[in-house]
Amino acid sequence: MGIRTLFSRSRGTARLSIAPSRESNDFLHVVASRFEIGVFNEQWLEYRWQLFETLALPSIDAQSARDFIWVLGIDRDMPRRFRERLDGLVAERPYLRLLELELFDDFEPRFQRWCAEASKGFAHVLTTRIDNDDAIHRELLAEVQRTGRGLLAGGSALPAAITAATGYQWVPATGQGFRAYHYSHSIGTSVLESSDALTTVYGKNHRKVPDWAVERNGSVEQIGGDTRWWLYATTATSLVLLRTGKGLREGTVANPGAHEIDEKALRSFGVTDARRLRGLEEPELAGNHLELVQEGKQTDRAIKGVRATMRQARASGEPADPALVAEHRELHARRKELARAWVS
């Protein structure tokens, strides 16, 4: 079986390499995650891979609903050995696609364009978000789809926000966690929209998705009950910690309700090998990592500026400016150098 990426390019056009399934739903359902875009430190990537392979991947594999596509946004320049691992996963999973990106901020607009292309022939699109180090209950996608079908059958106003209210917040390195509530978490939150007014769940802050739907006279549905719908990981490699220096790990362990998340509970998320994470050494951030991240953001902005100028020239039929090409290459080299220095 050949490797599947999101688009096969021929004669300058983009098209889906495999048509999405329409067996059970009247909408296209796309689950999406970002996978370490802009990450080039291999120690960091290896630890994140172990989280992904132990948590998010088996969680999606275990879903009782199968009528969905899972899109992973990846850095087009990610280290080869990690790209080869992802290609191997895609070869074995007909529902998994890779979306190659130049920059972290490219994910939202590119994902929206991909969904617009993939949804041709569908009246509605359901998009769901999950982080690459988290897990969802094996019935969550089925429940989200059931909720979406109910909204359409009942003539509910769109767009609709669908959120899963309760789950576990935990520390994979210790196995400790507690039951938590969130009205619109980063895990499992979904948006159902008309395909001709598509924005996707990633087109807005996940905490404000219900507000966004209400502001547009849409609908809000919360999936609750006593089921733990998500498994939210707090680690030494969280994006929040990397970008702000503030993590949730200490507060998770110190929570009065903290306890060991047992194997039976973990199996409900499709997670069967979580104990292996306890023996893994977590990367230690460099003391100046916040400065490195800030310079990285500035470098990304500079790349965007150069890229826009190059695209404008190309659209006008002008030859590539060698100086701009060289600057673009040098900025990307600096971007990688900064990201490799995150870990001490």
Tab-separated table of C-alpha atoms in Angstrom:
chain	number	residue	atom	x	y	z
A	1	MET	CA	0.000	0.000	0.000
A	2	GLY	CA	1.376	3.439	-0.882
A	3	ILE	CA	1.875	6.262	1.577
A	4	ARG	CA	-1.161	8.530	1.916
A	5	THR	CA	-0.767	12.241	2.304
A	6	LEU	CA	-3.643	14.659	2.202
A	7	PHE	CA	-3.219	15.706	-1.353
A	8	SER	CA	-1.688	14.051	-4.368
A	9	ARG	CA	-0.345	16.770	-6.613
A	10	SER	CA	-0.551	16.439	-10.357
A	11	ARG	CA	-0.458	19.154	-13.009
A	12	GLY	CA	-0.412	21.770	-10.254
A	13	THR	CA	-3.768	20.810	-8.761
A	14	ALA	CA	-4.626	19.436	-5.327
A	15	ARG	CA	-7.054	16.571	-4.929
A	16	LEU	CA	-7.900	14.016	-2.263
A	17	SER	CA	-5.923	10.826	-2.717
A	18	ILE	CA	-8.736	8.774	-1.132
A	19	ALA	CA	-12.411	9.702	-1.051
A	20	PRO	CA	-13.917	10.035	2.445
A	21	SER	CA	-16.465	7.465	3.567
A	22	ARG	CA	-20.151	8.382	3.550
A	23	GLU	CA	-21.542	5.103	4.839
A	24	SER	CA	-23.216	6.210	8.077
A	25	ASN	CA	-23.384	10.005	8.334
A	26	ASP	CA	-24.873	12.824	6.295
A	27	PHE	CA	-21.789	14.892	7.035
A	28	LEU	CA	-18.040	14.631	6.610
A	29	HIS	CA	-16.385	14.086	10.004
A	30	VAL	CA	-12.780	15.235	10.308
A	31	VAL	CA	-10.746	14.849	13.499
A	32	ALA	CA	-7.621	17.009	13.544
A	33	SER	CA	-4.426	17.357	15.556
A	34	ARG	CA	-1.215	19.328	15.231
A	35	PHE	CA	1.883	17.152	15.500
A	36	GLU	CA	4.948	19.066	16.720
A	37	ILE	CA	5.011	21.734	14.023
A	38	GLY	CA	8.197	23.760	14.408
A	39	VAL	CA	9.838	21.204	16.728
A	40	PHE	CA	13.362	20.133	15.753
A	41	ASN	CA	14.978	19.035	19.022
A	42	GLU	CA	15.134	15.244	18.693
A	43	GLN	CA	15.089	14.560	22.441
A	44	TRP	CA	11.899	16.595	22.715
A	45	LEU	CA	10.423	14.935	19.634
A	46	GLU	CA	11.236	11.448	20.900
A	47	TYR	CA	9.458	12.081	24.192
A	48	ARG	CA	6.470	13.576	22.396
A	49	TRP	CA	6.418	10.588	20.063
A	50	GLN	CA	6.221	8.223	23.028
A	51	LEU	CA	3.233	10.189	24.372
A	52	PHE	CA	1.558	10.145	20.970
A	53	GLU	CA	2.182	6.441	20.399
A	54	THR	CA	0.938	5.525	23.886
A	55	LEU	CA	-2.046	7.882	24.198
A	56	ALA	CA	-3.551	9.643	21.168
A	57	LEU	CA	-2.801	6.981	18.559
A	58	PRO	CA	-4.315	3.943	20.344
A	59	SER	CA	-7.187	6.139	21.508
A	60	ILE	CA	-8.157	6.976	17.939
A	61	ASP	CA	-7.487	3.410	16.805
A	62	ALA	CA	-9.925	2.167	19.479
A	63	GLN	CA	-12.875	4.367	18.489
A	64	SER	CA	-16.086	2.412	17.997
A	65	ALA	CA	-17.136	4.845	15.248
A	66	ARG	CA	-15.069	4.410	12.089
A	67	ASP	CA	-16.634	6.959	9.728
A	68	PHE	CA	-14.096	9.759	10.126
A	69	ILE	CA	-10.786	11.051	8.803
A	70	TRP	CA	-7.944	11.986	11.165
A	71	VAL	CA	-5.741	14.806	9.918
A	72	LEU	CA	-2.298	15.337	11.449
A	73	GLY	CA	-0.733	18.701	10.699
A	74	ILE	CA	3.042	18.176	10.509
A	75	ASP	CA	6.124	20.253	9.778
A	76	ARG	CA	7.271	19.639	6.226
A	77	ASP	CA	10.885	19.762	7.474
A	78	MET	CA	10.510	17.480	10.499
A	79	PRO	CA	13.500	15.165	11.129
A	80	ARG	CA	13.443	12.279	8.681
A	81	ARG	CA	13.200	9.417	11.176
A	82	PHE	CA	10.035	10.857	12.699
A	83	ARG	CA	8.510	11.499	9.287
A	84	GLU	CA	9.244	7.902	8.334
A	85	ARG	CA	7.461	6.704	11.474
A	86	LEU	CA	4.409	8.772	10.587
A	87	ASP	CA	4.454	7.513	7.009
A	88	GLY	CA	4.460	3.979	8.397
A	89	LEU	CA	1.382	4.718	10.515
A	90	VAL	CA	-0.440	6.234	7.543
A	91	ALA	CA	0.294	3.175	5.414
A	92	GLU	CA	-1.557	1.021	7.960
A	93	ARG	CA	-4.503	3.343	8.643
A	94	PRO	CA	-6.916	4.281	5.838
A	95	TYR	CA	-8.413	7.059	7.979
A	96	LEU	CA	-5.120	8.869	8.731
A	97	ARG	CA	-3.777	11.758	6.631
A	98	LEU	CA	-0.743	14.026	6.934
A	99	LEU	CA	-0.997	17.735	6.158
A	100	GLU	CA	2.455	19.194	5.460
A	101	LEU	CA	2.971	22.753	6.694
A	102	GLU	CA	5.744	25.306	6.514
A	103	LEU	CA	4.860	27.113	9.765
A	104	PHE	CA	2.759	26.532	12.885
A	105	ASP	CA	0.355	29.345	11.978
A	106	ASP	CA	-0.305	27.750	8.588
A	107	PHE	CA	-2.319	24.956	10.185
A	108	GLU	CA	-5.689	26.687	10.624
A	109	PRO	CA	-6.042	28.169	7.111
A	110	ARG	CA	-4.613	25.076	5.425
A	111	PHE	CA	-6.858	22.751	7.420
A	112	GLN	CA	-9.890	24.866	6.540
A	113	ARG	CA	-9.009	24.744	2.841
A	114	TRP	CA	-8.507	20.997	3.015
A	115	CYS	CA	-11.903	20.485	4.646
A	116	ALA	CA	-13.523	22.684	2.005
A	117	GLU	CA	-12.008	20.532	-0.732
A	118	ALA	CA	-12.780	17.222	0.992
A	119	SER	CA	-16.388	18.155	1.752
A	120	LYS	CA	-17.483	18.653	-1.851
A	121	GLY	CA	-20.711	16.716	-2.168
A	122	PHE	CA	-21.476	16.974	1.548
A	123	ALA	CA	-23.993	19.490	2.878
A	124	HIS	CA	-22.371	19.567	6.325
A	125	VAL	CA	-18.967	19.158	7.960
A	126	LEU	CA	-18.232	18.070	11.535
A	127	THR	CA	-14.726	18.869	12.811
A	128	THR	CA	-13.281	17.653	16.115
A	129	ARG	CA	-10.035	18.598	17.823
A	130	ILE	CA	-7.659	16.505	19.926
A	131	ASP	CA	-4.098	17.251	21.018
A	132	ASN	CA	-1.414	14.739	20.103
A	133	ASP	CA	-0.606	13.836	23.730
A	134	ASP	CA	-4.189	13.318	24.905
A	135	ALA	CA	-6.743	10.521	24.600
A	136	ILE	CA	-10.506	10.297	24.213
A	137	HIS	CA	-13.005	7.711	25.395
A	138	ARG	CA	-13.479	4.967	22.815
A	139	GLU	CA	-17.153	6.018	22.429
A	140	LEU	CA	-16.576	9.766	22.143
A	141	LEU	CA	-16.498	10.079	18.351
A	142	ALA	CA	-19.606	7.899	18.125
A	143	GLU	CA	-21.327	10.160	20.654
A	144	VAL	CA	-20.242	13.315	18.825
A	145	GLN	CA	-21.570	11.869	15.557
A	146	ARG	CA	-24.827	10.793	17.205
A	147	THR	CA	-25.228	14.321	18.573
A	148	GLY	CA	-24.520	15.793	15.152
A	149	ARG	CA	-27.094	13.570	13.477
A	150	GLY	CA	-29.639	14.546	16.130
A	151	LEU	CA	-29.019	18.239	15.562
A	152	LEU	CA	-29.564	17.872	11.828
A	153	ALA	CA	-32.623	15.640	12.212
A	154	GLY	CA	-34.188	18.105	14.636
A	155	GLY	CA	-33.557	21.101	12.409
A	156	SER	CA	-31.326	22.808	14.985
A	157	ALA	CA	-29.681	26.056	14.006
A	158	LEU	CA	-26.116	25.929	12.728
A	159	PRO	CA	-23.290	26.372	13.437
A	160	ALA	CA	-23.408	24.007	16.395
A	161	ALA	CA	-20.820	23.548	19.122
A	162	ILE	CA	-20.537	20.092	20.683
A	163	THR	CA	-18.412	19.720	23.807
A	164	ALA	CA	-17.509	16.862	26.149
A	165	ALA	CA	-17.761	18.170	29.693
A	166	THR	CA	-15.871	15.782	31.967
A	167	GLY	CA	-12.695	13.751	31.885
A	168	TYR	CA	-9.400	13.209	33.648
A	169	GLN	CA	-6.533	15.647	34.032
A	170	TRP	CA	-3.430	13.615	34.766
A	171	VAL	CA	0.365	13.346	34.785
A	172	PRO	CA	1.521	10.425	32.593
A	173	ALA	CA	4.933	10.361	34.305
A	174	THR	CA	3.323	9.497	37.660
A	175	GLY	CA	-0.061	8.063	36.698
A	176	GLN	CA	-1.768	10.517	39.073
A	177	GLY	CA	-4.810	12.543	38.082
A	178	PHE	CA	-8.298	13.689	39.013
A	179	ARG	CA	-11.736	13.992	37.475
A	180	ALA	CA	-12.149	17.419	35.907
A	181	TYR	CA	-14.864	19.506	34.270
A	182	HIS	CA	-14.433	21.906	31.384
A	183	TYR	CA	-17.251	23.473	29.381
A	184	SER	CA	-15.128	23.635	26.201
A	185	HIS	CA	-11.848	21.740	26.457
A	186	SER	CA	-9.170	21.380	23.809
A	187	ILE	CA	-10.079	17.676	23.613
A	188	GLY	CA	-13.139	16.476	21.737
A	189	THR	CA	-14.679	19.896	21.203
A	190	SER	CA	-16.431	19.851	17.834
A	191	VAL	CA	-18.192	22.167	15.400
A	192	LEU	CA	-20.962	21.157	12.982
A	193	GLU	CA	-21.356	23.583	10.071
A	194	SER	CA	-22.823	23.910	6.627
A	195	SER	CA	-20.138	23.129	4.080
A	196	ASP	CA	-20.776	26.462	2.363
A	197	ALA	CA	-20.033	28.392	5.594
A	198	LEU	CA	-17.090	26.357	6.825
A	199	THR	CA	-14.649	27.652	9.453
A	200	THR	CA	-13.742	24.393	11.354
A	201	VAL	CA	-13.248	23.903	15.075
A	202	TYR	CA	-9.704	25.260	14.744
A	203	GLY	CA	-10.940	28.574	13.407
A	204	LYS	CA	-11.430	29.941	16.925
A	205	ASN	CA	-10.176	29.621	20.524
A	206	HIS	CA	-11.399	26.277	21.854
A	207	ARG	CA	-12.551	27.891	25.114
A	208	LYS	CA	-14.860	30.189	23.169
A	209	VAL	CA	-16.406	27.712	20.741
A	210	PRO	CA	-19.822	27.636	22.519
A	211	ASP	CA	-19.847	31.454	22.726
A	212	TRP	CA	-18.943	31.624	19.040
A	213	ALA	CA	-21.900	29.389	18.127
A	214	VAL	CA	-24.328	31.386	20.285
A	215	GLU	CA	-23.133	34.699	18.833
A	216	ARG	CA	-24.098	33.323	15.416
A	217	ASN	CA	-27.536	32.189	16.613
A	218	GLY	CA	-26.391	28.584	16.462
A	219	SER	CA	-26.733	25.658	18.858
A	220	VAL	CA	-24.732	24.250	21.764
A	221	GLU	CA	-24.792	20.630	22.893
A	222	GLN	CA	-22.828	19.311	25.863
A	223	ILE	CA	-21.988	15.623	26.231
A	224	GLY	CA	-21.941	14.907	29.948
A	225	GLY	CA	-23.168	12.216	32.313
A	226	ASP	CA	-20.742	10.385	34.567
A	227	THR	CA	-18.482	9.202	31.718
A	228	ARG	CA	-14.906	10.455	31.665
A	229	TRP	CA	-14.725	11.511	28.041
A	230	TRP	CA	-11.126	12.704	27.816
A	231	LEU	CA	-7.673	12.109	29.275
A	232	TYR	CA	-5.797	15.406	29.394
A	233	ALA	CA	-2.034	15.048	29.871
A	234	THR	CA	0.108	17.535	31.780
A	235	THR	CA	3.792	17.045	30.998
A	236	ALA	CA	7.151	18.802	30.935
A	237	THR	CA	6.675	19.272	27.188
A	238	SER	CA	3.278	20.966	27.032
A	239	LEU	CA	2.830	23.791	24.546
A	240	VAL	CA	1.522	26.067	27.314
A	241	LEU	CA	4.628	25.448	29.442
A	242	LEU	CA	6.905	25.973	26.464
A	243	ARG	CA	5.311	29.279	25.499
A	244	THR	CA	4.547	30.753	28.932
A	245	GLY	CA	6.772	28.942	31.430
A	246	LYS	CA	3.646	27.966	33.384
A	247	GLY	CA	2.492	24.364	33.481
A	248	LEU	CA	-0.331	22.434	35.153
A	249	ARG	CA	1.645	19.450	36.372
A	250	GLU	CA	2.247	20.500	39.985
A	251	GLY	CA	-1.357	21.565	40.433
A	252	THR	CA	-2.573	18.261	39.018
A	253	VAL	CA	-0.592	16.177	41.510
A	254	ALA	CA	-1.548	18.479	44.406
A	255	ASN	CA	-5.282	18.439	43.618
A	256	PRO	CA	-7.268	17.083	46.608
A	257	GLY	CA	-8.995	14.605	44.311
A	258	ALA	CA	-5.784	13.267	42.768
A	259	HIS	CA	-5.429	9.492	42.627
A	260	GLU	CA	-3.870	6.872	40.399
A	261	ILE	CA	-5.750	6.459	37.134
A	262	ASP	CA	-6.037	2.672	37.067
A	263	GLU	CA	-5.669	0.343	34.106
A	264	LYS	CA	-9.409	-0.259	33.797
A	265	ALA	CA	-10.054	3.469	33.448
A	266	LEU	CA	-7.224	3.831	30.937
A	267	ARG	CA	-8.568	0.982	28.817
A	268	SER	CA	-11.787	2.951	28.310
A	269	PHE	CA	-9.607	5.348	26.285
A	270	GLY	CA	-7.921	2.545	24.345
A	271	VAL	CA	-4.746	3.096	26.396
A	272	THR	CA	-3.136	-0.190	27.436
A	273	ASP	CA	0.549	0.608	27.966
A	274	ALA	CA	0.610	3.836	29.991
A	275	ARG	CA	3.050	2.476	32.586
A	276	ARG	CA	5.866	2.708	30.063
A	277	LEU	CA	5.602	6.503	30.298
A	278	ARG	CA	6.582	6.441	33.974
A	279	GLY	CA	10.078	5.269	33.163
A	280	LEU	CA	10.775	7.819	30.446
A	281	GLU	CA	13.060	10.744	31.154
A	282	GLU	CA	11.263	13.991	30.382
A	283	PRO	CA	13.242	16.664	28.527
A	284	GLU	CA	14.337	19.604	30.656
A	285	LEU	CA	13.736	23.017	29.154
A	286	ALA	CA	16.728	25.312	28.789
A	287	GLY	CA	16.799	28.269	31.156
A	288	ASN	CA	16.426	30.693	28.246
A	289	HIS	CA	13.702	28.751	26.448
A	290	LEU	CA	11.200	31.626	26.631
A	291	GLU	CA	13.659	33.901	24.833
A	292	LEU	CA	14.269	31.192	22.246
A	293	VAL	CA	10.531	30.789	21.681
A	294	GLN	CA	10.055	34.543	21.305
A	295	GLU	CA	12.851	34.792	18.760
A	296	GLY	CA	11.329	31.800	17.003
A	297	LYS	CA	8.017	33.643	16.677
A	298	GLN	CA	9.819	36.669	15.245
A	299	THR	CA	11.600	34.401	12.781
A	300	ASP	CA	8.288	32.863	11.713
A	301	ARG	CA	6.879	36.339	11.089
A	302	ALA	CA	9.917	37.200	8.986
A	303	ILE	CA	9.460	33.997	6.978
A	304	LYS	CA	5.830	34.938	6.334
A	305	GLY	CA	6.889	38.339	5.034
A	306	VAL	CA	9.511	36.946	2.679
A	307	ARG	CA	7.147	34.197	1.558
A	308	ALA	CA	4.402	36.711	0.746
A	309	THR	CA	6.794	38.782	-1.350
A	310	MET	CA	8.002	35.698	-3.217
A	311	ARG	CA	4.441	34.543	-3.886
A	312	GLN	CA	3.426	37.963	-5.153
A	313	ALA	CA	6.341	37.998	-7.561
A	314	ARG	CA	5.552	34.474	-8.742
A	315	ALA	CA	1.900	35.414	-9.319
A	316	SER	CA	3.081	38.334	-11.455
A	317	GLY	CA	5.243	36.039	-13.542
A	318	GLU	CA	8.481	37.559	-12.250
A	319	PRO	CA	11.594	35.388	-11.815
A	320	ALA	CA	12.593	34.408	-8.285
A	321	ASP	CA	14.809	36.975	-6.571
A	322	PRO	CA	18.000	35.120	-5.526
A	323	ALA	CA	18.411	37.392	-2.504
A	324	LEU	CA	14.899	36.583	-1.256
A	325	VAL	CA	15.410	32.872	-1.854
A	326	ALA	CA	18.628	33.008	0.170
A	327	GLU	CA	16.954	34.981	2.964
A	328	HIS	CA	14.082	32.495	3.090
A	329	ARG	CA	16.555	29.613	3.377
A	330	GLU	CA	18.583	31.373	6.095
A	331	LEU	CA	15.474	32.179	8.138
A	332	HIS	CA	14.407	28.531	8.059
A	333	ALA	CA	17.876	27.474	9.195
A	334	ARG	CA	17.627	29.903	12.117
A	335	ARG	CA	14.119	28.633	12.950
A	336	LYS	CA	15.481	25.108	13.287
A	337	GLU	CA	18.529	26.224	15.265
A	338	LEU	CA	16.347	28.017	17.821
A	339	ALA	CA	13.991	25.059	18.256
A	340	ARG	CA	16.873	22.606	18.726
A	341	ALA	CA	18.127	24.723	21.651
A	342	TRP	CA	14.907	24.418	23.726
A	343	VAL	CA	16.278	21.501	25.756
A	344	SER	CA	19.229	21.972	28.102
